[in-house]
mmCIF file of C-alpha atoms in Angstrom:
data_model
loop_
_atom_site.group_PDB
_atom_site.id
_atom_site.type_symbol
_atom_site.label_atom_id
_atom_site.label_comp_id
_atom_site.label_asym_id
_atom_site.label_seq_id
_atom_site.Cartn_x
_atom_site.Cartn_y
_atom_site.Cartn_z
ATOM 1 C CA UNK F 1 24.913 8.967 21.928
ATOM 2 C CA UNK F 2 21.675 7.295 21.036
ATOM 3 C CA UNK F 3 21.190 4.026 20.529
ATOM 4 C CA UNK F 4 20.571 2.686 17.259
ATOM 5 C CA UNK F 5 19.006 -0.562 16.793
ATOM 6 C CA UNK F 6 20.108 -3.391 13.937
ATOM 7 C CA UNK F 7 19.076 -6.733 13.060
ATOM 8 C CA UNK F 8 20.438 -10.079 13.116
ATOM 9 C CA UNK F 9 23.625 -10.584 10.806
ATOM 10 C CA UNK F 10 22.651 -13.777 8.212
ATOM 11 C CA UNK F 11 24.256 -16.235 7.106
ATOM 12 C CA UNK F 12 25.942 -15.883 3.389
ATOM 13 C CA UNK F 13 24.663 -19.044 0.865
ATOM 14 C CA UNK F 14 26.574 -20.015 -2.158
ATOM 15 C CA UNK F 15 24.595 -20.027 -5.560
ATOM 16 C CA UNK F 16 24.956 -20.252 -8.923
ATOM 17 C CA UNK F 17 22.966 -17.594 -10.684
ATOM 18 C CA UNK F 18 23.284 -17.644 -15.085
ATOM 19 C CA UNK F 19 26.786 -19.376 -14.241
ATOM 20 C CA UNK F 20 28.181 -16.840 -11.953
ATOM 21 C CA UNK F 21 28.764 -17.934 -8.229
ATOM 22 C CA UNK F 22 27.211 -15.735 -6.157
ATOM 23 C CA UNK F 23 26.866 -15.195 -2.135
ATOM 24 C CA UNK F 24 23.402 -13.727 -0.757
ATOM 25 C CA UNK F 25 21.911 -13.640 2.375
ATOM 26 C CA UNK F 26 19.885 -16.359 3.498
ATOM 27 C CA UNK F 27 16.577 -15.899 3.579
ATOM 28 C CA UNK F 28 16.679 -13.175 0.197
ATOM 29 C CA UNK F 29 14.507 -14.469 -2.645
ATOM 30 C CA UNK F 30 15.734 -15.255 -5.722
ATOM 31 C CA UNK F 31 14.506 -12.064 -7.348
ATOM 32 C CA UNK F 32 16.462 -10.100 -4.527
ATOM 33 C CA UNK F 33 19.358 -12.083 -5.871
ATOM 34 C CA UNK F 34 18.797 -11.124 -9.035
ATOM 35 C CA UNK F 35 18.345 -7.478 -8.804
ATOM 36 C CA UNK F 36 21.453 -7.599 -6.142
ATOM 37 C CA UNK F 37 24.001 -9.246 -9.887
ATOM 38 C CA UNK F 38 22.472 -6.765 -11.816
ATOM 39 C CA UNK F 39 20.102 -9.087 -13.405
ATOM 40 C CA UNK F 40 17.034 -7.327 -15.178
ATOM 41 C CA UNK F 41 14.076 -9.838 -14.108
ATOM 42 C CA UNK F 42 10.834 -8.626 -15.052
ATOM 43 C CA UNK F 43 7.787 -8.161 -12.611
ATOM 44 C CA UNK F 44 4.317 -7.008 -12.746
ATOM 45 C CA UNK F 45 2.678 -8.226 -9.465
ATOM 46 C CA UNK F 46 5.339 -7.540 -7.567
ATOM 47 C CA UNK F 47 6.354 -4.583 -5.312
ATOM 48 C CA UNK F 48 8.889 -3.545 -2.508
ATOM 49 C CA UNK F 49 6.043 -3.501 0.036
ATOM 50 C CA UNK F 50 3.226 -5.521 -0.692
ATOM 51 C CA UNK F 51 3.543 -9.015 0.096
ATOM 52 C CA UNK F 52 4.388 -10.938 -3.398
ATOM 53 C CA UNK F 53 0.964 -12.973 -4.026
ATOM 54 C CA UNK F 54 2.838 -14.432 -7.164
ATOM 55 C CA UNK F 55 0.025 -13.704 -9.443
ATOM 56 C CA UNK F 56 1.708 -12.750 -12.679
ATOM 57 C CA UNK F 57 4.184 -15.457 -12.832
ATOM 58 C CA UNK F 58 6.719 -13.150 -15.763
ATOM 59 C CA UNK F 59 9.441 -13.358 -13.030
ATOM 60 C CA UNK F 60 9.383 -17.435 -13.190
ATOM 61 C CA UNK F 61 13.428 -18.517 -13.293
ATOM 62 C CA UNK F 62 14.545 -22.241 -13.964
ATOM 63 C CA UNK F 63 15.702 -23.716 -11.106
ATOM 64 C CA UNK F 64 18.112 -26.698 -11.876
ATOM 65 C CA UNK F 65 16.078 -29.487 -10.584
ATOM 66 C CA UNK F 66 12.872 -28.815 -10.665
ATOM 67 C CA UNK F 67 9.965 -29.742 -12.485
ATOM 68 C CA UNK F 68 8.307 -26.434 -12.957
ATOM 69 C CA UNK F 69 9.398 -23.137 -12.943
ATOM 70 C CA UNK F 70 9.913 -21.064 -10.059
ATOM 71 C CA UNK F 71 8.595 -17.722 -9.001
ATOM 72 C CA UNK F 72 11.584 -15.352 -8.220
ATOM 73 C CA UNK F 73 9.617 -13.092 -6.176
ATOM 74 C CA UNK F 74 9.021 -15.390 -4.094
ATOM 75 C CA UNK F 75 11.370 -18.648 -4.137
ATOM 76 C CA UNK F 76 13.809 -18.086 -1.021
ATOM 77 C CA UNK F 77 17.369 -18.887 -2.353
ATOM 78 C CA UNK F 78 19.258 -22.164 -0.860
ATOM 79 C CA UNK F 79 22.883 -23.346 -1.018
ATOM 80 C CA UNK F 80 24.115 -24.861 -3.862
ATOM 81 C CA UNK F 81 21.180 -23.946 -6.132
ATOM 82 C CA UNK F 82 21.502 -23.445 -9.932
ATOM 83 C CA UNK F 83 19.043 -20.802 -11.302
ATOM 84 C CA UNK F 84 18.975 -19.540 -15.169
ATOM 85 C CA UNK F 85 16.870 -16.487 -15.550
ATOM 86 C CA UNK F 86 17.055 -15.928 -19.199
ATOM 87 C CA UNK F 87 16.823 -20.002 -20.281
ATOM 88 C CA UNK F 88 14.929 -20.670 -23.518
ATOM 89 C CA UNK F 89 12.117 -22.004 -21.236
ATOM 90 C CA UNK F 90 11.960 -19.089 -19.026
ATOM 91 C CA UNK F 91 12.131 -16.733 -22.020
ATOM 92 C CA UNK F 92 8.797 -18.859 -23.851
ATOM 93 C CA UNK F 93 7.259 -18.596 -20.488
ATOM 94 C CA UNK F 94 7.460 -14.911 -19.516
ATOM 95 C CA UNK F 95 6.402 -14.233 -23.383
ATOM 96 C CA UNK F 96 3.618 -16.295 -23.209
ATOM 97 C CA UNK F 97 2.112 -14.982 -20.407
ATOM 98 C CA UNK F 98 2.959 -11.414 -21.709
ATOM 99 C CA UNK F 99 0.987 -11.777 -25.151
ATOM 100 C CA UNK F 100 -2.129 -13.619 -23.304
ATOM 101 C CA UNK F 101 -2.140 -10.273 -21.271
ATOM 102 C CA UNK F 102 -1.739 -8.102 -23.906
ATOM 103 C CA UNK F 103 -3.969 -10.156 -25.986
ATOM 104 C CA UNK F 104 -7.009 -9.165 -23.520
ATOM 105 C CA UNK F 105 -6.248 -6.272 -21.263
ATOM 106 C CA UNK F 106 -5.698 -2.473 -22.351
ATOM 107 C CA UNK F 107 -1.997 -1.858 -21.912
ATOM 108 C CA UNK F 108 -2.003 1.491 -23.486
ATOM 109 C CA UNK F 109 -0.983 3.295 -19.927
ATOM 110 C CA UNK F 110 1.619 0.567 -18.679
ATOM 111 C CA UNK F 111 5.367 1.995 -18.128
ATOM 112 C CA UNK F 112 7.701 1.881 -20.437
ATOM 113 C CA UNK F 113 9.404 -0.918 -18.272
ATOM 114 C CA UNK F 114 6.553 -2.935 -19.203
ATOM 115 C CA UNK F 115 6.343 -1.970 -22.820
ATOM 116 C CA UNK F 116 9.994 -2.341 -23.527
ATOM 117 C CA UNK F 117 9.514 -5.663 -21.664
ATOM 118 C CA UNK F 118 7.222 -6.760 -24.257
ATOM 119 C CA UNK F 119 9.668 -5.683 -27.006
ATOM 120 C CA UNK F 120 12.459 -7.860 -25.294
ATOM 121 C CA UNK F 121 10.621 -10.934 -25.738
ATOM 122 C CA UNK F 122 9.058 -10.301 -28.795
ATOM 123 C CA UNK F 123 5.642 -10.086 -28.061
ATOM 124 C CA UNK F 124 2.731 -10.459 -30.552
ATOM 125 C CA UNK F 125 -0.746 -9.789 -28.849
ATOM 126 C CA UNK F 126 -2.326 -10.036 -32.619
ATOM 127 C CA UNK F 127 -1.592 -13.647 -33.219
ATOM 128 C CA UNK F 128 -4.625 -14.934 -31.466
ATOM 129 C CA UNK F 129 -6.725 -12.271 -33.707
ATOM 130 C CA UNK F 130 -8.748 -9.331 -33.423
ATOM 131 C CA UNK F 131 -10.215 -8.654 -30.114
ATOM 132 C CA UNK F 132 -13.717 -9.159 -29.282
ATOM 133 C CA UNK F 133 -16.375 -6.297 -28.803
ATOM 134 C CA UNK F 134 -16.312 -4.658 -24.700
ATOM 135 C CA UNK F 135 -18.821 -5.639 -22.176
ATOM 136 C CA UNK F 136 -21.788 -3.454 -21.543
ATOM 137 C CA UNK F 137 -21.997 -1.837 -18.122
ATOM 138 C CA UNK F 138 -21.976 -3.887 -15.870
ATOM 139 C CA UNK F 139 -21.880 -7.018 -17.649
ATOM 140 C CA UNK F 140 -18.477 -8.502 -16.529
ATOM 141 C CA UNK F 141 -19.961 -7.614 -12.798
ATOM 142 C CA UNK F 142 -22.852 -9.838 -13.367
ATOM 143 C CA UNK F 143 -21.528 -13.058 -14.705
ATOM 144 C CA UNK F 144 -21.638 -16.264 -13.138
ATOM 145 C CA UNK F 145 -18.652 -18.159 -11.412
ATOM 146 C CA UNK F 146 -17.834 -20.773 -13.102
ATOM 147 C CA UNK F 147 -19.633 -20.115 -16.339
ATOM 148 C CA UNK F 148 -17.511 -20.004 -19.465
ATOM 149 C CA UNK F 149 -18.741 -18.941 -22.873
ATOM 150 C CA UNK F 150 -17.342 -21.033 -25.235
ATOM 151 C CA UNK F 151 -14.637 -18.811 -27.739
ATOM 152 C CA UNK F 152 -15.722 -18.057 -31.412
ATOM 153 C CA UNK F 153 -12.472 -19.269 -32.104
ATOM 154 C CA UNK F 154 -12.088 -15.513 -34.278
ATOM 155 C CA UNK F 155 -11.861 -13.337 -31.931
ATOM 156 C CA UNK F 156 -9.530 -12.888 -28.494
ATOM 157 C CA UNK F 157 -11.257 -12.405 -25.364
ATOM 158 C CA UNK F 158 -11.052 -9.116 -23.624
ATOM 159 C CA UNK F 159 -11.980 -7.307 -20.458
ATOM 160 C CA UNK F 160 -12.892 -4.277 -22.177
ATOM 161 C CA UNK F 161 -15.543 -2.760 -20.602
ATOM 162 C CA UNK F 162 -16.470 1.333 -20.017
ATOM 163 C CA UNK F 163 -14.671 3.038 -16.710
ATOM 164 C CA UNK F 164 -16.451 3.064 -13.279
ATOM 165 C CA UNK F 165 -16.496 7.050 -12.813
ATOM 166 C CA UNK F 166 -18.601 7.426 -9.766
ATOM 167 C CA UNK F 167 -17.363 10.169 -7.697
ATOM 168 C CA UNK F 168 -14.612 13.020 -7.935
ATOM 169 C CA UNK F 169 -11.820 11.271 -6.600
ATOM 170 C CA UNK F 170 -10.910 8.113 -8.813
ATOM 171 C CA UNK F 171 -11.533 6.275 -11.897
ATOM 172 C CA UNK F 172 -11.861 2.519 -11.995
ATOM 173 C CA UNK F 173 -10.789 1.508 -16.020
ATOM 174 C CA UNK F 174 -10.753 -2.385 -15.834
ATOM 175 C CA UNK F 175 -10.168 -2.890 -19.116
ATOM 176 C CA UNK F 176 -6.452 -2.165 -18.276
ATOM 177 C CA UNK F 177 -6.503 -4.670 -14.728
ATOM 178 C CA UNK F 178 -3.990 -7.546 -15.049
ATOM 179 C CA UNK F 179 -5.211 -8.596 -12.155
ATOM 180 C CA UNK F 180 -2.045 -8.105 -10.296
ATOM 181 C CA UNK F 181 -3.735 -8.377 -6.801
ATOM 182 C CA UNK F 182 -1.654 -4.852 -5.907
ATOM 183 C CA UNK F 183 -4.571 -2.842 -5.045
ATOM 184 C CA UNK F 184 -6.457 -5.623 -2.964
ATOM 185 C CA UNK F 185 -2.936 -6.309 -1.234
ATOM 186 C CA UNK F 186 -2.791 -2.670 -0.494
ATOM 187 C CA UNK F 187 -6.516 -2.038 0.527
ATOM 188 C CA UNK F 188 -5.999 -5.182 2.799
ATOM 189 C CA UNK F 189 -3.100 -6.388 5.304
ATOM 190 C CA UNK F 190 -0.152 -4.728 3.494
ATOM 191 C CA UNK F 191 -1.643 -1.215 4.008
ATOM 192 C CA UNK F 192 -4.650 -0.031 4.794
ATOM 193 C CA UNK F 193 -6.519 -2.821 6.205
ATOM 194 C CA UNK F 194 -9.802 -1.789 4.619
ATOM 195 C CA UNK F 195 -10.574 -4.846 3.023
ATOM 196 C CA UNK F 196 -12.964 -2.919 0.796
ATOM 197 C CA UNK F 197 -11.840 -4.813 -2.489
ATOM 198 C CA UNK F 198 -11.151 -7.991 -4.019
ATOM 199 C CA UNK F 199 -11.331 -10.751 -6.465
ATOM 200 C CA UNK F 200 -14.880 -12.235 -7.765
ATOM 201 C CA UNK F 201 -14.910 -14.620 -9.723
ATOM 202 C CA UNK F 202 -13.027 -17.168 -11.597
ATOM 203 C CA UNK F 203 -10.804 -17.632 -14.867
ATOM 204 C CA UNK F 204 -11.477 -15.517 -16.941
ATOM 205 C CA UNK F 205 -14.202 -14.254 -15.900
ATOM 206 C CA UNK F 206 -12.356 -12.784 -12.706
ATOM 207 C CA UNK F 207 -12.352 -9.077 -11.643
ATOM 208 C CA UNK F 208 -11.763 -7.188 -8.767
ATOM 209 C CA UNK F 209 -14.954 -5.832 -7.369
ATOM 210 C CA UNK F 210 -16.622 -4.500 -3.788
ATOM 211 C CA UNK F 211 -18.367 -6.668 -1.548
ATOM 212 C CA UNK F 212 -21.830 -7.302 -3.264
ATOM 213 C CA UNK F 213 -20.582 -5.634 -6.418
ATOM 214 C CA UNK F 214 -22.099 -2.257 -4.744
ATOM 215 C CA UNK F 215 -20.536 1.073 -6.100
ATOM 216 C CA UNK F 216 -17.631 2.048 -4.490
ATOM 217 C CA UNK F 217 -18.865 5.104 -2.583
ATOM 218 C CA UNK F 218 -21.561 2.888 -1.123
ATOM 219 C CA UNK F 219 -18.557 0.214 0.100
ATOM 220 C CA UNK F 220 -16.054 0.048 2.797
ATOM 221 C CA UNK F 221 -13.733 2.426 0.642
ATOM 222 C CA UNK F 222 -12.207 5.403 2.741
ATOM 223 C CA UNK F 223 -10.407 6.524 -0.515
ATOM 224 C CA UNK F 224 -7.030 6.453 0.274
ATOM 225 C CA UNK F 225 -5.734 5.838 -3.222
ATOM 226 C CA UNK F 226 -3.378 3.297 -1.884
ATOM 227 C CA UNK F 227 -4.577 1.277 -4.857
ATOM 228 C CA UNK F 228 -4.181 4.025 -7.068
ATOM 229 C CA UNK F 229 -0.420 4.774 -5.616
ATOM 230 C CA UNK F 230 -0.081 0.743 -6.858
ATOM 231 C CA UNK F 231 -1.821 -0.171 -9.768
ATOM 232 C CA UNK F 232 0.589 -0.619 -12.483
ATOM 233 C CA UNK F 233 -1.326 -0.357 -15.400
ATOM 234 C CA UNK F 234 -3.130 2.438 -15.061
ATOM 235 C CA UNK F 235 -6.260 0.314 -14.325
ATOM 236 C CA UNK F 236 -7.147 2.917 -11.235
ATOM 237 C CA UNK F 237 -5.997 6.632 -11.835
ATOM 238 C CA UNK F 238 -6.764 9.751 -10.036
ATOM 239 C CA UNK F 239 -10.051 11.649 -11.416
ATOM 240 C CA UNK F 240 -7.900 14.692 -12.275
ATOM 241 C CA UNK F 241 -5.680 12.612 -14.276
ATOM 242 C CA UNK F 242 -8.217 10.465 -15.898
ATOM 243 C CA UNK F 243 -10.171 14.235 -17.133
ATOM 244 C CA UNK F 244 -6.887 15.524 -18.740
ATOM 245 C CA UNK F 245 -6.376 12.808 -20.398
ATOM 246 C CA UNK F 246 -10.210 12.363 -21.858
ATOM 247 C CA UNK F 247 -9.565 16.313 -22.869
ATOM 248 C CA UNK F 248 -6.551 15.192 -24.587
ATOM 249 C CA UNK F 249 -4.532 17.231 -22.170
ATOM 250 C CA UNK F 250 -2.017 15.164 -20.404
ATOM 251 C CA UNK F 251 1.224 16.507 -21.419
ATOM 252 C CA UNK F 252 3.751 13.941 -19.811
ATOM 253 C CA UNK F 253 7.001 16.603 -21.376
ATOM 254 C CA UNK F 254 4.968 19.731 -19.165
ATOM 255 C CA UNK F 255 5.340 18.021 -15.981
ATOM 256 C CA UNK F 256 7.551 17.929 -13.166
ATOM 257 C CA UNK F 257 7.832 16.461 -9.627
ATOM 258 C CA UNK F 258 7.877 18.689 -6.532
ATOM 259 C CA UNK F 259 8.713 16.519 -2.921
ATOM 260 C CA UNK F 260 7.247 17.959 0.053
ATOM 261 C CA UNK F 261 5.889 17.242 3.641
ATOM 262 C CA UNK F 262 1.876 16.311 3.540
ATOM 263 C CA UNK F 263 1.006 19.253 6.111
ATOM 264 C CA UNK F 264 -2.648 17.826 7.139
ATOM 265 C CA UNK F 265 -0.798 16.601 10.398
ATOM 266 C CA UNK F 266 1.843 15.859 12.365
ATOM 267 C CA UNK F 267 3.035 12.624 10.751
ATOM 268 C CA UNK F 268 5.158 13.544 8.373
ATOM 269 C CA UNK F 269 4.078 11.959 5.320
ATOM 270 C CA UNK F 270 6.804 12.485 2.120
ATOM 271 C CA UNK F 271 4.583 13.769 -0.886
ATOM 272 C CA UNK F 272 5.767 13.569 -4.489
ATOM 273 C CA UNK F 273 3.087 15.742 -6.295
ATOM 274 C CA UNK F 274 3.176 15.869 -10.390
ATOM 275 C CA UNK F 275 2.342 19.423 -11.461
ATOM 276 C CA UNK F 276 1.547 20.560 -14.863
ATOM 277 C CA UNK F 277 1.711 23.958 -16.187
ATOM 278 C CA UNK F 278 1.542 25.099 -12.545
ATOM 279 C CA UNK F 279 -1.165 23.061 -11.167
ATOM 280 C CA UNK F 280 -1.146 19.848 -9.343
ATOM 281 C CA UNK F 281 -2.865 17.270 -10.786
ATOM 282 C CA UNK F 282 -1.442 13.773 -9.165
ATOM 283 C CA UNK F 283 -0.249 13.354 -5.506
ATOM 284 C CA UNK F 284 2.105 10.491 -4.474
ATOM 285 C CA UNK F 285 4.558 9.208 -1.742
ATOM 286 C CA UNK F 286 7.805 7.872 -2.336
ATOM 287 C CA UNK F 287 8.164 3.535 -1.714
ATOM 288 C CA UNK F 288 11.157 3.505 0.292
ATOM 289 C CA UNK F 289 9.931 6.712 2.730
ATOM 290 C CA UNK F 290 10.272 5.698 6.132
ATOM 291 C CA UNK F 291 6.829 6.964 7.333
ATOM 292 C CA UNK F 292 4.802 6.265 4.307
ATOM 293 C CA UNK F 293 6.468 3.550 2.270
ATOM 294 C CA UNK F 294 4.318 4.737 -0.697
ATOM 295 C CA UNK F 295 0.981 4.814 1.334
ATOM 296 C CA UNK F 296 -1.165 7.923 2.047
ATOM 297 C CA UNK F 297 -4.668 8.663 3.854
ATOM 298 C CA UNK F 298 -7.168 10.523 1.662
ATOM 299 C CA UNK F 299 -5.977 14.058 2.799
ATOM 300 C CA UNK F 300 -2.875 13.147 1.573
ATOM 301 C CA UNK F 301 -3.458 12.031 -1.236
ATOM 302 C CA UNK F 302 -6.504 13.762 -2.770
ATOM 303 C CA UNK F 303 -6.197 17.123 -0.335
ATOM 304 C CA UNK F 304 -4.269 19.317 -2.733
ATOM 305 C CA UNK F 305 -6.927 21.523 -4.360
ATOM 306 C CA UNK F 306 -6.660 23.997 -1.895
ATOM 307 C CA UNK F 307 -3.231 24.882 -2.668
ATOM 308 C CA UNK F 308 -4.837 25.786 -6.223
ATOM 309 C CA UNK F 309 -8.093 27.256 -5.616
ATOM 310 C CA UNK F 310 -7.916 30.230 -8.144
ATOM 311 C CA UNK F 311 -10.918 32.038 -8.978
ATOM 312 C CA UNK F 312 -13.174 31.240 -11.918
ATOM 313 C CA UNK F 313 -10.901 28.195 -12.420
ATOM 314 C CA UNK F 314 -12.955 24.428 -11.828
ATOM 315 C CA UNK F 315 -10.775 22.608 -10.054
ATOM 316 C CA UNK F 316 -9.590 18.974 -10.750
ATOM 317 C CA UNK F 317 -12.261 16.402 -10.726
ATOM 318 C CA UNK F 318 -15.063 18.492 -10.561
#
């Protein structure tokens, strides 16, 4: 018999969460609370293992008490504590902060969690009017901290701006980033420790970018994808995604997802590749995989074209 090893048992506090007494363990956040009742809180810079950076602030829950809101993802639970998640406040809050994104970013590839979100709380980008003309190349790279344009007070503000295509491998579309800090968490401490990206800038102005704003394949990058395998938004897709879709060809209803075992090495790495009409053309890994937890190398990741290297076919990306 082997021996199997567990952690420490913790200690059970009392809370009230939307008027229902609850017991959690101490130490759980107050979105693990949450989620544990059943209770649909909404989250966009927040995931199982990336270290919450409480960026996005749609999760906030009113904690009787306190003067501001609280982050769930975040806010460790304590005994005795009152928390509404679905208050009028928190509901003017998370719908607030959901039009001024929606107002300014491209959300045209976000989930359907995020877009039925959205619907929930009655969003209504349009209000603050029509959105103003994209960047040139390059432009949003180049500005100034600290230096604010004053509005037109017409038009919206937006980070629209053409894609970074600059190799085979991924596309870099920030005029869909949120600015969710998931792919600099992952490129950093969480994952890869790369440190290859992060965020310049400030307000408004703010973008993720290399160091020196040099192109990515002249950076630290080792292409993992580990951003990609995070980005919510579709902000940072795979090249072979990103050229069906330009053709008009990404055909969601043709797909389906095949697991396997990455077989570049011995590791073991779970794979969960989307395939259309017999051909790969995305490569993931599962979040709660032992081995992975939804991280891959490069191989893993991008390494599939030889399993589809037909003659007188291009392959993806090229």
């Amino acid at each position: 018999m082997s021996a199997v090893m567990v952690g420490l048992p913790r200690r059970l506090v009392t809370i009230e969460l939307d008027g229902v007494e609850v017991r959690v363990p101490e130490g759980s956040t107050l979105l693990e609370a949450a989620r544990e009742q059943g209770t649909g809180t909404p989250t966009l810079c927040y995931l199982e293992n990336l270290t919450p950076v409480n960026a996005c602030r749609v999760c906030v829950v009113e904690v009787e008490g306190q003067r501001t809101l609280a982050p769930a993802c975040s806010r460790p639970v304590e005994d005795g504590m009152v928390v509404r998640t679905d208050s009028e406040r928190v509901r003017l809050s998370r719908r607030m902060v959901l039009e001024l994104l929606a107002s300014s970013v491209d959300l045209s590839l976000a989930s359907d969690e995020i877009k039925g979100w959205m619907d929930e709380y009655g969003v209504q980008p349009d209000r603050y009017g029509p959105p103003r003309p994209p960047a040139g190349p390059g432009e949003r790279d180049a500005l100034r901290p600290g230096h604010h344009e004053p509005p037109d007070g017409w038009t919206a503000a937006t980070v629209a701006q053409p894609a970074k295509v600059q190799d085979s491998l991924y596309v870099r579309d920030y005029s869909k980033c949120i600015l969710c800090y998931k792919c600099v968490e992952a490129c950093g401490e969480d994952a890869q420790n790369t440190f290859a990206i992060a965020v310049a800038g400030r307000g408004f102005d703010a973008r993720i970018s290399t160091e020196f704003n040099v192109e990515l394949p002249d950076s630290a990058c080792v292409y993992c994808g580990n951003c990609i395998g995070v980005c919510p938004t579709g902000a940072l897709i795979p090249k072979s995604e990103w050229d069906l879709r330009q053709q008009g060809e990404w055909a969601p209803e043709r797909q389906h997802t095949t697991e396997t075992i990455c077989s570049f090495c011995g590791v073991g790495c779970s794979l969960e590749l989307t395939v259309q009409d017999n051909r790969i053309v995305r490569a993931d890994s599962p979040l709660d995989h032992s081995v992975t937890q939804g991280h891959l190398c490069v191989k893993g990741r991008f390494g599939f074209q030889h399993v589809q290297n037909y003659p007188d076919e291009p392959l993806p990306g090229t």
